[in-house]
Each structure stands twice: as C-alpha cells, then as structure tokens.
Short mmCIF file of C-alpha atoms in Angstrom, two decimals:
data_model
loop_
_atom_site.label_atom_id
_atom_site.label_comp_id
_atom_site.label_asym_id
_atom_site.label_seq_id
_atom_site.Cartn_x
_atom_site.Cartn_y
_atom_site.Cartn_z
CA MET A 128 48.04 121.81 -14.41
CA GLY A 129 50.02 120.33 -17.28
CA ALA A 130 51.07 121.86 -20.58
CA PRO A 131 49.03 124.81 -21.89
CA ILE A 132 46.79 124.33 -24.91
CA LEU A 133 47.41 127.98 -25.90
CA GLU A 134 50.28 130.32 -25.16
CA LEU A 135 51.04 133.80 -26.40
CA ARG A 136 54.58 134.99 -25.80
CA HIS A 137 55.15 138.77 -26.10
CA VAL A 138 52.78 139.08 -29.07
CA SER A 139 52.38 142.40 -30.88
CA ALA A 140 50.23 143.25 -33.91
CA ALA A 141 49.38 146.37 -35.87
CA TYR A 142 46.99 147.78 -38.43
CA GLY A 143 49.38 149.59 -40.71
CA ARG A 144 51.32 151.95 -38.47
CA ILE A 145 48.84 151.73 -35.62
CA LYS A 146 49.96 149.30 -32.92
CA ALA A 147 46.86 147.42 -31.78
CA ILE A 148 48.39 145.04 -29.22
CA LYS A 149 51.81 145.23 -27.58
CA ASP A 150 53.85 142.53 -25.86
CA ILE A 151 50.86 140.38 -24.86
CA SER A 152 51.61 137.17 -22.99
CA LEU A 153 48.87 134.80 -21.85
CA VAL A 154 48.39 131.12 -21.13
CA VAL A 155 45.31 128.90 -21.38
CA HIS A 156 45.24 125.37 -19.97
CA PRO A 157 43.01 122.53 -21.20
CA GLY A 158 39.54 122.63 -19.66
CA GLU A 159 39.61 126.31 -18.73
CA VAL A 160 37.32 129.16 -19.69
CA VAL A 161 39.54 132.23 -19.88
CA SER A 162 38.03 135.65 -20.47
CA ILE A 163 39.70 138.71 -21.96
CA ILE A 164 38.02 141.90 -20.80
CA GLY A 165 38.64 145.58 -21.38
CA ALA A 166 37.12 148.73 -22.80
CA ASN A 167 36.27 149.20 -26.48
CA GLY A 168 39.49 149.48 -28.47
CA ALA A 169 41.59 147.75 -25.81
CA GLY A 170 42.74 145.08 -28.29
CA LYS A 171 40.52 142.16 -27.28
CA SER A 172 39.29 141.14 -30.75
CA THR A 173 42.71 141.87 -32.23
CA THR A 174 44.21 139.36 -29.79
CA LEU A 175 41.85 136.64 -31.04
CA MET A 176 42.55 137.51 -34.69
CA SER A 177 46.28 137.31 -33.97
CA ILE A 178 45.86 133.84 -32.44
CA CYS A 179 43.96 132.65 -35.52
CA GLY A 180 46.28 134.16 -38.08
CA VAL A 181 43.60 136.48 -39.47
CA LEU A 182 45.89 139.35 -38.51
CA PRO A 183 49.60 138.59 -38.90
CA ILE A 184 51.59 139.35 -35.78
CA SER A 185 54.52 141.77 -35.91
CA GLY A 186 56.34 140.31 -32.93
CA GLY A 187 56.29 137.42 -30.48
CA GLU A 188 55.11 133.82 -30.80
CA VAL A 189 51.80 131.93 -30.63
CA TYR A 190 51.72 128.27 -29.56
CA TYR A 191 48.75 125.92 -29.81
CA ASP A 192 49.00 122.46 -28.27
CA GLY A 193 52.77 122.85 -28.01
CA ARG A 194 53.29 123.81 -31.66
CA ARG A 195 54.08 127.28 -32.95
CA ILE A 196 51.22 128.44 -35.20
CA ASP A 197 51.90 132.11 -35.96
CA GLY A 198 52.45 132.24 -39.70
CA LEU A 199 50.05 129.37 -40.41
CA ALA A 200 47.09 130.13 -42.69
CA ALA A 201 43.90 130.70 -40.69
CA ASP A 202 41.94 128.11 -42.67
CA LEU A 203 44.28 125.32 -41.54
CA LEU A 204 43.50 125.72 -37.85
CA PRO A 205 39.93 124.31 -37.55
CA SER A 206 41.10 120.88 -38.70
CA GLN A 207 43.67 121.02 -35.88
CA GLY A 208 41.00 121.71 -33.26
CA LEU A 209 41.23 125.50 -32.99
CA CYS A 210 38.15 127.41 -34.12
CA GLN A 211 36.87 130.97 -33.74
CA VAL A 212 33.34 132.36 -33.65
CA PRO A 213 33.99 135.89 -34.93
CA GLU A 214 32.30 139.07 -33.80
CA GLY A 215 29.22 139.70 -35.91
CA ARG A 216 28.53 135.93 -36.41
CA ARG A 217 29.33 135.88 -40.15
CA ILE A 218 27.09 132.99 -41.03
CA PHE A 219 26.24 132.21 -44.66
CA PRO A 220 22.90 134.06 -45.07
CA ARG A 221 21.84 132.31 -48.29
CA LEU A 222 22.52 128.81 -46.99
CA THR A 223 20.08 126.95 -44.77
CA VAL A 224 20.79 126.36 -41.10
CA GLU A 225 21.73 122.76 -41.86
CA GLU A 226 23.99 123.78 -44.75
CA ASN A 227 25.73 126.29 -42.46
CA LEU A 228 26.38 123.50 -39.96
CA ASP A 229 27.72 121.26 -42.74
CA MET A 230 30.18 124.03 -43.65
CA GLY A 231 31.61 123.76 -40.14
CA ALA A 232 32.57 120.15 -40.91
CA PHE A 233 33.80 120.82 -44.46
CA PHE A 234 37.21 119.20 -43.85
CA ARG A 235 35.81 116.09 -42.15
CA ARG A 236 35.02 112.76 -43.82
CA ASP A 237 33.57 110.83 -40.85
CA LYS A 238 29.91 110.97 -41.91
CA ALA A 239 28.45 109.09 -38.93
CA ALA A 240 30.37 111.28 -36.45
CA ILE A 241 29.31 114.43 -38.34
CA GLU A 242 25.67 113.40 -38.01
CA HIS A 243 26.23 112.68 -34.31
CA ASP A 244 27.76 116.13 -33.81
CA LYS A 245 24.92 117.79 -35.71
CA ASN A 246 22.43 116.12 -33.38
CA ARG A 247 24.47 117.40 -30.43
CA VAL A 248 24.24 120.94 -31.84
CA PHE A 249 20.46 120.53 -32.20
CA GLN A 250 20.36 119.30 -28.59
CA LEU A 251 22.24 122.39 -27.41
CA PHE A 252 20.22 124.75 -29.65
CA PRO A 253 16.73 123.24 -30.17
CA ILE A 254 15.60 126.31 -32.12
CA LEU A 255 18.12 125.41 -34.85
CA LEU A 256 16.41 122.04 -35.30
CA GLU A 257 13.12 123.87 -35.85
CA ARG A 258 14.81 126.24 -38.30
CA ARG A 259 17.04 123.68 -40.05
CA ARG A 260 15.49 124.34 -43.50
CA GLN A 261 15.46 128.14 -43.15
CA HIS A 262 18.09 130.36 -44.71
CA GLY A 263 20.55 131.74 -42.19
CA GLY A 264 19.75 135.31 -43.18
CA THR A 265 16.14 134.94 -42.02
CA LEU A 266 17.12 134.11 -38.42
CA SER A 267 17.02 136.55 -35.52
CA GLY A 268 20.28 137.90 -34.12
CA GLY A 269 20.21 135.43 -31.24
CA GLU A 270 19.50 132.52 -33.56
CA GLN A 271 22.37 133.58 -35.84
CA GLN A 272 24.72 133.64 -32.84
CA MET A 273 23.59 130.13 -31.93
CA LEU A 274 24.15 129.04 -35.54
CA ALA A 275 27.65 130.55 -35.58
CA MET A 276 28.51 128.67 -32.38
CA GLY A 277 26.93 125.48 -33.69
CA ARG A 278 28.89 125.75 -36.94
CA ALA A 279 32.13 126.08 -34.96
CA LEU A 280 31.25 123.05 -32.83
CA MET A 281 30.86 120.99 -36.02
CA SER A 282 34.65 121.21 -36.41
CA ARG A 283 35.04 119.33 -33.11
CA PRO A 284 37.17 122.08 -31.52
CA ARG A 285 39.45 121.44 -28.59
CA LEU A 286 39.87 125.21 -28.23
CA LEU A 287 37.04 127.61 -29.08
CA LEU A 288 37.59 131.36 -29.38
CA LEU A 289 34.39 133.38 -28.86
CA ASP A 290 34.39 137.04 -29.86
CA GLU A 291 31.60 139.11 -28.25
CA PRO A 292 28.91 136.39 -28.22
CA SER A 293 26.41 138.63 -26.39
CA LEU A 294 26.75 141.65 -28.70
CA GLY A 295 23.36 143.15 -29.58
CA LEU A 296 21.31 140.35 -28.04
CA ALA A 297 18.36 140.51 -25.64
CA PRO A 298 19.21 139.70 -21.99
CA LEU A 299 17.26 136.42 -22.03
CA ILE A 300 19.15 135.20 -25.10
CA VAL A 301 22.46 136.28 -23.55
CA GLN A 302 21.75 134.15 -20.47
CA GLN A 303 20.99 131.20 -22.74
CA ILE A 304 24.21 131.68 -24.74
CA PHE A 305 26.30 131.75 -21.55
CA ARG A 306 24.57 128.68 -20.17
CA ILE A 307 25.58 126.83 -23.34
CA ILE A 308 29.16 128.13 -23.11
CA ARG A 309 29.38 126.57 -19.65
CA GLU A 310 27.83 123.34 -20.91
CA ILE A 311 30.17 122.85 -23.86
CA ASN A 312 33.07 123.47 -21.48
CA GLU A 313 31.93 121.24 -18.63
CA VAL A 314 30.14 118.48 -20.58
CA ASP A 315 31.95 118.42 -23.92
CA GLY A 316 35.37 119.35 -22.54
CA VAL A 317 35.96 122.27 -24.91
CA THR A 318 38.47 124.86 -23.71
CA VAL A 319 37.16 128.39 -24.27
CA VAL A 320 38.76 131.81 -24.68
CA LEU A 321 36.07 134.43 -24.33
CA VAL A 322 36.24 138.05 -25.44
CA GLU A 323 33.24 139.86 -24.06
CA GLN A 324 32.12 143.44 -23.43
CA ASN A 325 29.89 142.26 -20.57
CA ALA A 326 32.76 141.73 -18.13
CA ASN A 327 30.50 140.63 -15.28
CA LEU A 328 28.95 137.78 -17.26
CA ALA A 329 32.28 136.80 -18.78
CA LEU A 330 34.06 136.52 -15.43
CA GLN A 331 31.17 134.63 -13.85
CA ALA A 332 31.53 132.01 -16.59
CA SER A 333 35.34 131.89 -16.46
CA THR A 334 38.14 130.19 -14.58
CA ARG A 335 40.59 133.06 -15.05
CA GLY A 336 40.68 136.44 -16.73
CA TYR A 337 43.04 138.89 -18.41
CA VAL A 338 42.40 142.63 -18.42
CA LEU A 339 43.55 144.58 -21.49
CA GLU A 340 44.08 148.32 -21.63
CA THR A 341 45.35 150.14 -24.74
CA GLY A 342 46.68 146.94 -26.26
CA SER A 343 48.51 145.57 -23.21
CA VAL A 344 47.72 143.15 -20.38
CA ILE A 345 47.51 145.20 -17.19
CA LEU A 346 46.19 142.48 -14.88
CA GLN A 347 45.53 138.73 -14.77
CA ASP A 348 43.97 136.70 -11.99
CA GLU A 349 41.44 134.08 -11.04
CA ALA A 350 38.01 135.16 -12.28
CA ARG A 351 36.56 135.32 -8.78
CA ALA A 352 39.42 137.56 -7.64
CA LEU A 353 38.82 139.92 -10.58
CA LEU A 354 35.11 140.02 -9.76
CA ALA A 355 35.98 141.06 -6.21
CA ASN A 356 38.64 143.59 -7.23
CA PRO A 357 37.27 147.10 -6.48
CA ASP A 358 39.24 148.71 -9.32
CA ILE A 359 37.87 146.18 -11.82
CA ARG A 360 34.36 146.57 -10.46
CA LYS A 361 34.58 150.34 -10.88
CA ALA A 362 36.20 150.33 -14.33
CA TYR A 363 34.43 147.40 -16.02
CA LEU A 364 31.46 146.26 -13.94
CA GLY A 365 29.66 149.60 -13.78
CA GLU A 366 30.08 150.27 -10.09
#
C-alpha cells in the first residue's frame, strides 16, 4: 500500500482540563476515503482539529506525507496540500461565491491553473456557476456546503478533511454531496478523511473506517466489514 499520507500516533488533546481525545492512532493511505464515526461528543471533530493544528495536541505525534506537523500553524497546511472543510461551512458571507473560491487559492500564483481549478469546481457544483456573483450569505445551506468544499478544492488538496458535510441538509442535497465526495476521490485523486454523523452514508462512501467512543478508537476495519458488523449496525446505523 506504500507510505501513509496521514498518520496519528497516540494523539491526545484536551479543552482545558477536559480530555477530548485519548491515545488515538490512525493511518490513511493515498487514494483512500477513511471515515471516522461515533456518537455526538465521541471526539470526531476534535480529531480533525488536532490534525490541522486548530487544537494543539497534548500528547502523541501527527505526520502528514512523512513529515511531523503537530506544532505547525494551521494556516501553513493548505499550501502543503492538507485542507479542512470545517463543520458549519464557515464561508465568507459578505464575499461573492467567486471571491470565496479565490480565497481558497490565496497562496497560489499560478493564474491559469487557478482558473482551470475554478472551472472544475463549477463543473462539480453547477449551481455555484449560476450563483457566482451572489454573496455567500444569501446561499442556501446546501449551496454553502458546496461552496465550502469548492473553496477547499481551490487549494489543490492532496488530503481533504471533511467535518460533518451532511449536517442540516435535505436528503437530496446530502446524496449530491456524497456523490461529489466519491468523484473528487476517484477522478481527481484526492484522499479524504470524513467525519460524519450519518454513519451509513459515510461507510458506504469509504474504504475503511474508525469508530470513536468517548475520545478513543474502539474499532477499525474495512468499511464493508463495519457495515456488516451487527454491533455497529445497532449502535450507529439505527437498527
């Protein structure tokens, strides 16, 4: 399988005195979609924030593309090919759709390639082409999620971290978002780590999965094996 693009070794992190994640180890290889599932408060989003340096870790090590990155400033990572789409989208509401996309490429100077990538985003999300002159704050929730993903893609990520992309969206929009996640993985070659409350959808779109409970990994397996696991189906798939 080759060297991992992402590796967490015994990572712990806390909010003040409250330990949020404890001794988490996980590996992601290039070309995979790896999902992290678990109940609310299990530590899923905290794990992503620890990878990105948004939340400093209190123990362990984080490696991206063979280099240790814990301790690096979060804003340095997109230019190295690691980008996160945070929970809640966090687009710039007063900027237009196109200006939001330009912000995703703020560190790039290759104008022709930027324009090419913007056209690719518009191909993936045709509604954004229609809305390109609208302010981000006037978009629907689903359109804002598409814009947040499109903005991240403008950084040309090799590894994309997606935090709850289906949160609060209508089922039809959720299906569309997951179709695009599969496409950017299979067609564009982007490796994806997916944190998602909808465990069924997440595992269907994934190569492998990790199950978190109270801040620790309690199980990891191929996604299809997790989908077939009766304990997982009962605890996380509503059966």
